[in-house]
Amino acid sequence: MENLRIPGPTPCPVDILQAMSKQMINHRGPEFGQILNGITAKLKQLLQTKGDVFVLTASGTGGLEAAIVNTLSPGDKILSVSTGVFGERFASIAEQFGADVIPLSFDWGKPADADIIRQTLQAEPKIKAVLVTHNETSTGITNDLASISSVVKEFYKLLLVDAISSLGSINLPVDDGHCDVTVTGSQKGWMAPPGLAMVSMSQEAWKANATARMPRFYFDFGKAKSYLEKGQTPWTPAMSTIFALSVSLEMMLKEGLPNIIARHARVGKVARDGVKSLGLSLFAQESHASNTVTAVAASDGLEVKKMLKILREEHQLVLAGGQQRLGGKIFRIGHLGWVAEDDIEAVISALKIVLPQAGFRKVS
Ligand SMILES: Cc1ncc(COP(=O)(O)O)c(C=O)c1O
């Protein structure tokens, strides 16, 4: 079996996989209602919110689209804070639905700067909402959401957060952090298979929803809310993934959120220290390096494609390459969800063998 160490999908514990083999039930019946209500309550605990949380049958990108179309109208001015591939995707979705997007991009590998966000909001008073990626999976950066959020709220703007690869792994108190809409996905820190996006909505987000005119049907949160009151989803849900998520949330609450966050911090450090001990450098600015994914710069002759192939074929270890313009320039180690220190120590040991075979001239 392959050792999957990409930043999602992540490996799933056996109990979670076994939950998926459960027989189908009526998605309009009482048993499903109990499961959905249980999941929703547990997600609220783990997201640290008293607001609404919806479980959508979609990948994370569907959750991002839902965040936008449920709070904005065509022509709305929005500030898109981007630190990589996923920040750009969030902006593209808003643009496709007719938002007037003001892009604010930071160098890839660097975090977003809250002071520059403040200056932009001062210069553009008509901005209605700010889009931010909490954990930029493509570059291995975790943005300082607390500082960004406090700037956004100085100006009373709506804050839409892509927390797909951070929620449930890196601390993100949704209510205390004044996040109006927050999105995550089942295949990331939640130890479940892909197929579900989980999205929170604040009171402010509902106020925006009352006048939001972007077209929506499948992702209409008005419908999601009225169905959830009956213990249902508007459309047939990905039942088996819901069974899996139900078990994973139980496991997560048993471990406890502070312990999960601390485990990811420890594992992130093992990854960073490990790659540095091999003579490699981090791609992300270390002060903001992510605890769920480590991006490593390819230097000193390292051929990323060759390295990934040898790791996969000879060590059954799967790491991720760089996306878009980072192709061939970096590789990424995913360490979120069901992961412990020794899993990443094993990655470092395999790298030590494979790096020189893939051209790296500097193994220490
Ligand atoms: C930060 C971030 N945003 C968005 C996405 C897209 O999610 P999905 O592939 O589930 O649509 C990902 C997935 O890697 C991600 O890490």
Coordinates of C-alpha atoms and ligand atoms in Angstrom, one line a residue:
M1 CA 0.0 0.0 0.0
E2 CA 1.2 3.5 -0.8
N3 CA 2.1 5.9 1.9
L4 CA 0.1 9.0 0.9
R5 CA 1.7 12.2 2.1
I6 CA 0.1 14.8 -0.1
P7 CA -1.9 17.7 1.3
G8 CA -5.2 16.0 0.7
P9 CA -6.7 13.6 0.1
T10 CA -5.2 12.2 3.3
P11 CA -5.1 8.6 4.6
C12 CA -8.1 7.5 6.6
P13 CA -8.1 5.4 9.7
V14 CA -9.7 1.9 9.2
D15 CA -12.8 2.7 11.4
I16 CA -13.5 5.6 9.1
L17 CA -13.2 3.6 5.9
Q18 CA -15.3 0.8 7.4
A19 CA -18.1 3.3 8.2
M20 CA -18.3 3.8 4.4
S21 CA -19.4 0.2 3.9
K22 CA -22.6 0.7 5.9
Q23 CA -25.8 0.1 3.9
M24 CA -27.6 3.1 2.5
I25 CA -30.5 4.7 4.5
N26 CA -33.3 7.0 3.6
H27 CA -31.9 10.6 3.5
R28 CA -35.4 11.9 4.4
G29 CA -35.7 9.6 7.4
P30 CA -35.1 9.9 11.1
E31 CA -31.9 7.9 11.2
F32 CA -30.2 10.2 8.7
G33 CA -31.6 13.3 10.6
Q34 CA -29.9 12.1 13.7
I35 CA -26.5 11.6 11.9
L36 CA -26.7 15.0 10.2
N37 CA -27.6 16.8 13.4
G38 CA -24.8 15.0 15.2
I39 CA -22.3 16.0 12.6
T40 CA -23.5 19.6 12.5
A41 CA -23.2 19.9 16.3
K42 CA -19.7 18.4 16.4
L43 CA -18.5 20.6 13.5
K44 CA -19.7 23.7 15.4
Q45 CA -17.5 22.6 18.3
L46 CA -14.5 22.0 16.2
L47 CA -15.0 25.2 14.2
Q48 CA -15.5 27.0 17.5
T49 CA -18.7 28.7 16.2
K50 CA -22.3 29.2 17.3
G51 CA -23.2 30.2 13.8
D52 CA -24.7 27.9 11.1
V53 CA -22.6 25.1 9.6
F54 CA -23.7 23.3 6.4
V55 CA -22.4 20.1 5.0
L56 CA -22.4 20.3 1.2
T57 CA -21.9 17.4 -1.2
A58 CA -19.0 19.0 -3.1
S59 CA -15.3 19.3 -3.0
G60 CA -13.7 22.3 -1.3
T61 CA -14.0 24.4 -4.4
G62 CA -17.8 24.0 -4.3
G63 CA -17.7 25.4 -0.8
L64 CA -15.8 28.4 -2.0
E65 CA -18.3 29.0 -4.7
A66 CA -21.1 28.6 -2.2
A67 CA -19.4 31.2 0.1
I68 CA -19.4 33.7 -2.7
V69 CA -22.8 33.2 -4.3
N70 CA -24.6 33.3 -1.0
T71 CA -23.2 36.6 0.2
L72 CA -22.4 38.8 -2.9
S73 CA -24.1 40.4 -5.9
P74 CA -22.8 40.9 -9.4
G75 CA -20.9 44.2 -9.4
D76 CA -19.9 44.1 -5.7
K77 CA -16.4 45.3 -5.2
I78 CA -14.3 42.7 -3.3
L79 CA -10.7 42.6 -2.2
S80 CA -9.0 39.3 -3.0
V81 CA -6.0 38.6 -0.9
S82 CA -3.9 36.0 -2.7
T83 CA -0.7 34.2 -1.6
G84 CA -0.8 31.4 -4.1
V85 CA -2.8 29.1 -6.4
F86 CA -5.8 28.8 -4.1
G87 CA -6.0 32.5 -3.5
E88 CA -6.2 33.0 -7.2
R89 CA -8.9 30.4 -7.6
F90 CA -11.1 32.1 -4.9
A91 CA -10.7 35.3 -6.9
S92 CA -11.5 33.6 -10.2
I93 CA -14.8 32.2 -8.8
A94 CA -15.9 35.6 -7.6
E95 CA -15.0 37.1 -11.0
Q96 CA -16.9 34.4 -12.9
F97 CA -20.0 35.3 -10.9
G98 CA -19.6 39.0 -11.8
A99 CA -17.9 40.5 -8.7
D100 CA -15.6 43.5 -9.3
V101 CA -12.4 41.9 -8.0
I102 CA -9.5 44.0 -6.7
P103 CA -6.6 41.6 -6.6
L104 CA -4.0 42.0 -3.8
S105 CA -1.3 39.4 -4.5
F106 CA 1.7 38.7 -2.3
D107 CA 4.9 36.9 -3.5
W108 CA 4.4 33.2 -3.4
G109 CA 6.1 31.8 -0.3
K110 CA 5.4 35.0 1.6
P111 CA 2.4 35.7 3.9
A112 CA -0.2 38.4 3.3
D113 CA 0.6 41.7 5.0
A114 CA -2.2 43.1 7.1
D115 CA -0.9 46.6 6.9
I116 CA -1.1 46.5 3.1
I117 CA -4.6 45.2 3.4
R118 CA -5.5 48.1 5.6
Q119 CA -4.0 50.6 3.1
T120 CA -6.1 49.0 0.3
L121 CA -9.3 49.1 2.3
Q122 CA -8.6 52.8 3.1
A123 CA -8.1 53.6 -0.5
E124 CA -11.1 51.7 -1.8
P125 CA -14.0 52.4 0.6
K126 CA -16.6 50.7 -1.7
I127 CA -15.1 47.2 -1.0
K128 CA -17.8 45.0 0.4
A129 CA -16.0 41.8 1.2
V130 CA -12.5 40.4 1.6
L131 CA -11.4 37.0 0.4
V132 CA -8.5 35.3 2.2
T133 CA -6.9 31.9 2.1
H134 CA -5.9 30.9 5.7
N135 CA -3.5 28.1 4.7
E136 CA -2.1 28.4 1.2
T137 CA -1.6 24.8 0.4
S138 CA 0.3 25.6 -2.8
T139 CA 3.1 27.4 -1.0
G140 CA 3.0 26.1 2.5
I141 CA 2.1 29.4 4.1
T142 CA -0.3 30.0 6.9
N143 CA -1.5 33.6 6.9
D144 CA -2.0 35.4 10.1
L145 CA -5.7 35.4 10.1
A146 CA -6.2 37.1 13.5
S147 CA -4.3 40.2 12.2
I148 CA -6.0 40.2 8.8
S149 CA -9.5 39.7 10.4
S150 CA -9.0 42.6 12.8
V151 CA -8.1 44.9 9.9
V152 CA -11.1 43.7 7.9
K153 CA -13.3 44.3 10.8
E154 CA -11.9 47.8 11.5
F155 CA -13.6 48.6 8.2
Y156 CA -16.7 46.5 8.9
K157 CA -16.2 44.4 5.8
L158 CA -17.4 40.8 5.3
L159 CA -14.6 38.2 5.7
L160 CA -14.8 35.1 3.5
V161 CA -12.1 32.5 4.4
D162 CA -10.7 29.5 2.5
A163 CA -9.7 27.4 5.5
I164 CA -9.9 24.2 3.5
S165 CA -6.4 22.9 4.5
S166 CA -6.3 24.4 8.0
L167 CA -9.6 24.0 9.8
G168 CA -9.5 21.1 12.2
S169 CA -5.7 21.0 12.1
I170 CA -4.5 24.6 12.8
N171 CA -6.3 26.8 15.3
L172 CA -9.0 28.8 13.7
P173 CA -11.7 30.0 16.1
V174 CA -14.3 31.0 13.6
D175 CA -16.4 33.3 15.9
D176 CA -13.5 34.9 17.9
G177 CA -11.7 35.4 14.6
H178 CA -14.8 37.2 13.1
C179 CA -14.9 34.9 10.0
D180 CA -18.2 35.4 8.3
V181 CA -18.0 32.5 5.9
T182 CA -15.4 29.7 6.5
V183 CA -14.9 26.7 4.2
T184 CA -13.2 23.4 4.7
G185 CA -13.2 20.0 3.0
S186 CA -13.6 16.4 4.2
Q187 CA -10.4 15.1 2.6
K188 CA -8.1 17.4 4.5
G189 CA -7.5 17.5 8.2
W190 CA -10.8 15.6 8.8
M191 CA -9.4 12.2 8.0
A192 CA -12.3 11.4 5.7
P193 CA -12.5 10.7 2.0
P194 CA -13.2 13.6 -0.5
G195 CA -16.8 14.6 -1.2
L196 CA -18.0 17.0 1.4
A197 CA -17.4 20.7 1.9
M198 CA -18.3 22.1 5.3
V199 CA -19.1 25.8 5.5
S200 CA -19.9 28.2 8.4
M201 CA -22.1 31.3 8.2
S202 CA -22.1 34.2 10.7
Q203 CA -25.0 36.5 11.4
E204 CA -23.2 39.2 9.3
A205 CA -23.0 36.7 6.5
W206 CA -26.8 36.1 6.7
K207 CA -27.4 39.8 6.6
A208 CA -25.4 39.9 3.4
N209 CA -27.3 36.9 2.1
A210 CA -30.6 38.8 2.4
T211 CA -29.6 41.1 -0.4
A212 CA -27.1 38.8 -2.3
R213 CA -28.2 38.4 -5.9
M214 CA -25.6 36.1 -7.4
P215 CA -27.2 33.2 -9.2
R216 CA -27.4 30.0 -7.2
F217 CA -29.5 26.9 -7.0
Y218 CA -27.6 23.8 -5.8
F219 CA -25.6 25.8 -3.2
D220 CA -28.4 28.0 -1.9
F221 CA -27.9 28.4 1.8
G222 CA -31.5 29.5 2.3
K223 CA -32.6 26.0 1.2
A224 CA -29.7 24.4 3.2
K225 CA -30.9 26.1 6.4
S226 CA -34.6 25.2 6.0
Y227 CA -33.8 21.6 5.2
L228 CA -31.3 21.4 8.1
E229 CA -34.1 22.4 10.4
K230 CA -35.8 19.1 9.4
G231 CA -32.5 17.1 9.7
Q232 CA -32.0 17.0 6.0
T233 CA -30.0 18.3 3.1
P234 CA -31.8 19.9 0.1
W235 CA -30.3 17.3 -2.3
T236 CA -29.2 13.7 -2.0
P237 CA -26.0 13.8 0.1
A238 CA -22.8 11.7 -0.4
M239 CA -24.2 9.4 2.2
S240 CA -21.1 7.1 2.6
T241 CA -18.8 10.1 3.1
I242 CA -21.2 11.5 5.7
F243 CA -21.0 8.1 7.6
A244 CA -17.2 8.4 7.4
L245 CA -17.3 12.1 8.6
S246 CA -19.5 11.1 11.5
V247 CA -16.9 8.6 12.8
S248 CA -14.0 11.0 12.1
L249 CA -15.6 13.8 14.1
E250 CA -16.1 11.4 17.1
M251 CA -12.5 10.5 16.9
M252 CA -11.4 14.1 16.7
L253 CA -13.5 15.2 19.7
K254 CA -12.1 12.3 21.7
E255 CA -8.6 13.4 20.9
G256 CA -9.6 17.0 21.7
L257 CA -9.0 20.1 19.5
P258 CA -6.1 21.5 21.5
N259 CA -4.3 18.1 21.3
I260 CA -5.0 17.9 17.5
I261 CA -3.6 21.4 17.0
A262 CA -0.5 20.6 19.2
R263 CA 0.1 17.3 17.2
H264 CA 0.0 19.2 13.9
A265 CA 2.5 21.8 15.3
R266 CA 4.8 19.0 16.4
V267 CA 4.5 17.1 13.1
G268 CA 5.0 20.4 11.1
K269 CA 8.2 21.0 13.1
V270 CA 9.5 17.5 12.4
A271 CA 8.9 18.1 8.6
R272 CA 10.7 21.5 8.6
D273 CA 13.6 20.3 10.8
G274 CA 13.9 17.2 8.7
V275 CA 14.1 18.8 5.3
K276 CA 16.6 21.4 6.6
S277 CA 18.7 18.6 8.1
L278 CA 19.0 17.2 4.6
G279 CA 20.4 20.4 3.3
L280 CA 17.2 21.6 1.6
S281 CA 15.5 24.9 2.2
L282 CA 11.9 25.7 2.9
F283 CA 10.0 27.5 0.2
A284 CA 7.7 29.3 2.6
Q285 CA 8.9 32.1 4.9
E286 CA 9.6 30.1 8.1
S287 CA 7.8 32.5 10.4
H288 CA 4.6 31.6 8.7
A289 CA 5.4 28.0 7.6
S290 CA 2.3 25.8 7.7
N291 CA 1.7 23.0 10.1
T292 CA -0.3 21.0 7.5
V293 CA 2.0 21.2 4.5
T294 CA 5.7 21.8 4.0
A295 CA 6.8 23.2 0.7
V296 CA 10.4 22.6 -0.1
A297 CA 12.5 24.5 -2.6
A298 CA 14.2 22.3 -5.3
S299 CA 17.8 23.4 -5.3
D300 CA 21.3 22.1 -6.0
G301 CA 20.4 20.0 -9.0
L302 CA 17.3 18.3 -7.6
E303 CA 15.0 17.0 -10.3
V304 CA 11.6 17.0 -8.6
K305 CA 9.8 14.8 -11.1
K306 CA 12.5 12.2 -10.9
M307 CA 12.5 12.3 -7.1
L308 CA 8.7 11.9 -6.9
K309 CA 8.9 8.9 -9.3
I310 CA 11.6 7.1 -7.4
L311 CA 9.8 7.7 -4.1
R312 CA 6.6 6.3 -5.5
E313 CA 8.1 3.3 -7.3
E314 CA 10.8 2.3 -4.9
H315 CA 9.5 3.5 -1.5
Q316 CA 5.7 3.5 -2.1
L317 CA 5.8 7.0 -0.8
V318 CA 3.7 9.7 -2.5
L319 CA 4.6 13.3 -2.1
A320 CA 3.2 16.3 -4.1
G321 CA 4.9 18.4 -6.7
G322 CA 4.5 22.2 -7.2
Q323 CA 1.4 23.6 -8.9
Q324 CA 1.3 25.9 -11.9
R325 CA 4.4 28.0 -12.1
L326 CA 5.8 26.2 -9.1
G327 CA 6.0 23.0 -11.1
G328 CA 9.5 21.5 -10.9
K329 CA 10.5 24.3 -8.5
I330 CA 9.2 22.9 -5.2
F331 CA 7.8 19.7 -3.7
R332 CA 5.3 19.4 -0.9
I333 CA 4.9 17.1 2.1
G334 CA 1.4 16.8 3.4
H335 CA 1.0 16.3 7.1
L336 CA -2.6 16.8 8.1
G337 CA -5.3 14.6 9.5
W338 CA -4.2 11.1 10.4
V339 CA -0.5 11.8 10.9
A340 CA 2.1 11.5 13.7
E341 CA 5.7 12.3 14.0
D342 CA 7.0 8.9 12.9
D343 CA 5.1 9.1 9.6
I344 CA 7.1 12.2 8.7
E345 CA 10.3 10.9 10.1
A346 CA 9.8 8.0 7.6
V347 CA 9.4 10.6 4.8
I348 CA 12.7 12.2 5.8
S349 CA 14.5 8.9 5.9
A350 CA 13.2 8.0 2.4
L351 CA 14.2 11.5 1.1
K352 CA 17.7 11.0 2.5
I353 CA 18.1 7.9 0.2
V354 CA 16.4 9.3 -2.9
L355 CA 17.6 12.9 -3.0
P356 CA 21.1 12.0 -4.4
Q357 CA 19.5 9.6 -6.9
A358 CA 17.4 12.6 -8.1
G359 CA 20.4 14.8 -8.7
F360 CA 20.6 16.6 -5.4
R361 CA 24.3 17.4 -4.8
K362 CA 24.1 18.7 -1.2
V363 CA 22.8 15.9 1.0
S364 CA 24.3 16.5 4.5
Ligands
LIG1 C1 -6.4 26.0 0.4 C2 -7.2 25.2 -0.6 N1 -8.2 25.8 -1.2 C3 -9.0 25.1 -2.1 C4 -8.7 23.8 -2.4 C5 -9.6 23.1 -3.4 O1 -10.3 22.1 -2.8 P1 -10.9 20.9 -3.7 O2 -9.8 20.3 -4.5 O3 -11.5 20.0 -2.6 O4 -12.0 21.5 -4.5 C6 -7.7 23.2 -1.8 C7 -7.3 21.8 -2.2 O5 -6.2 21.4 -2.2 C8 -6.9 23.9 -0.9 O6 -5.9 23.3 -0.3

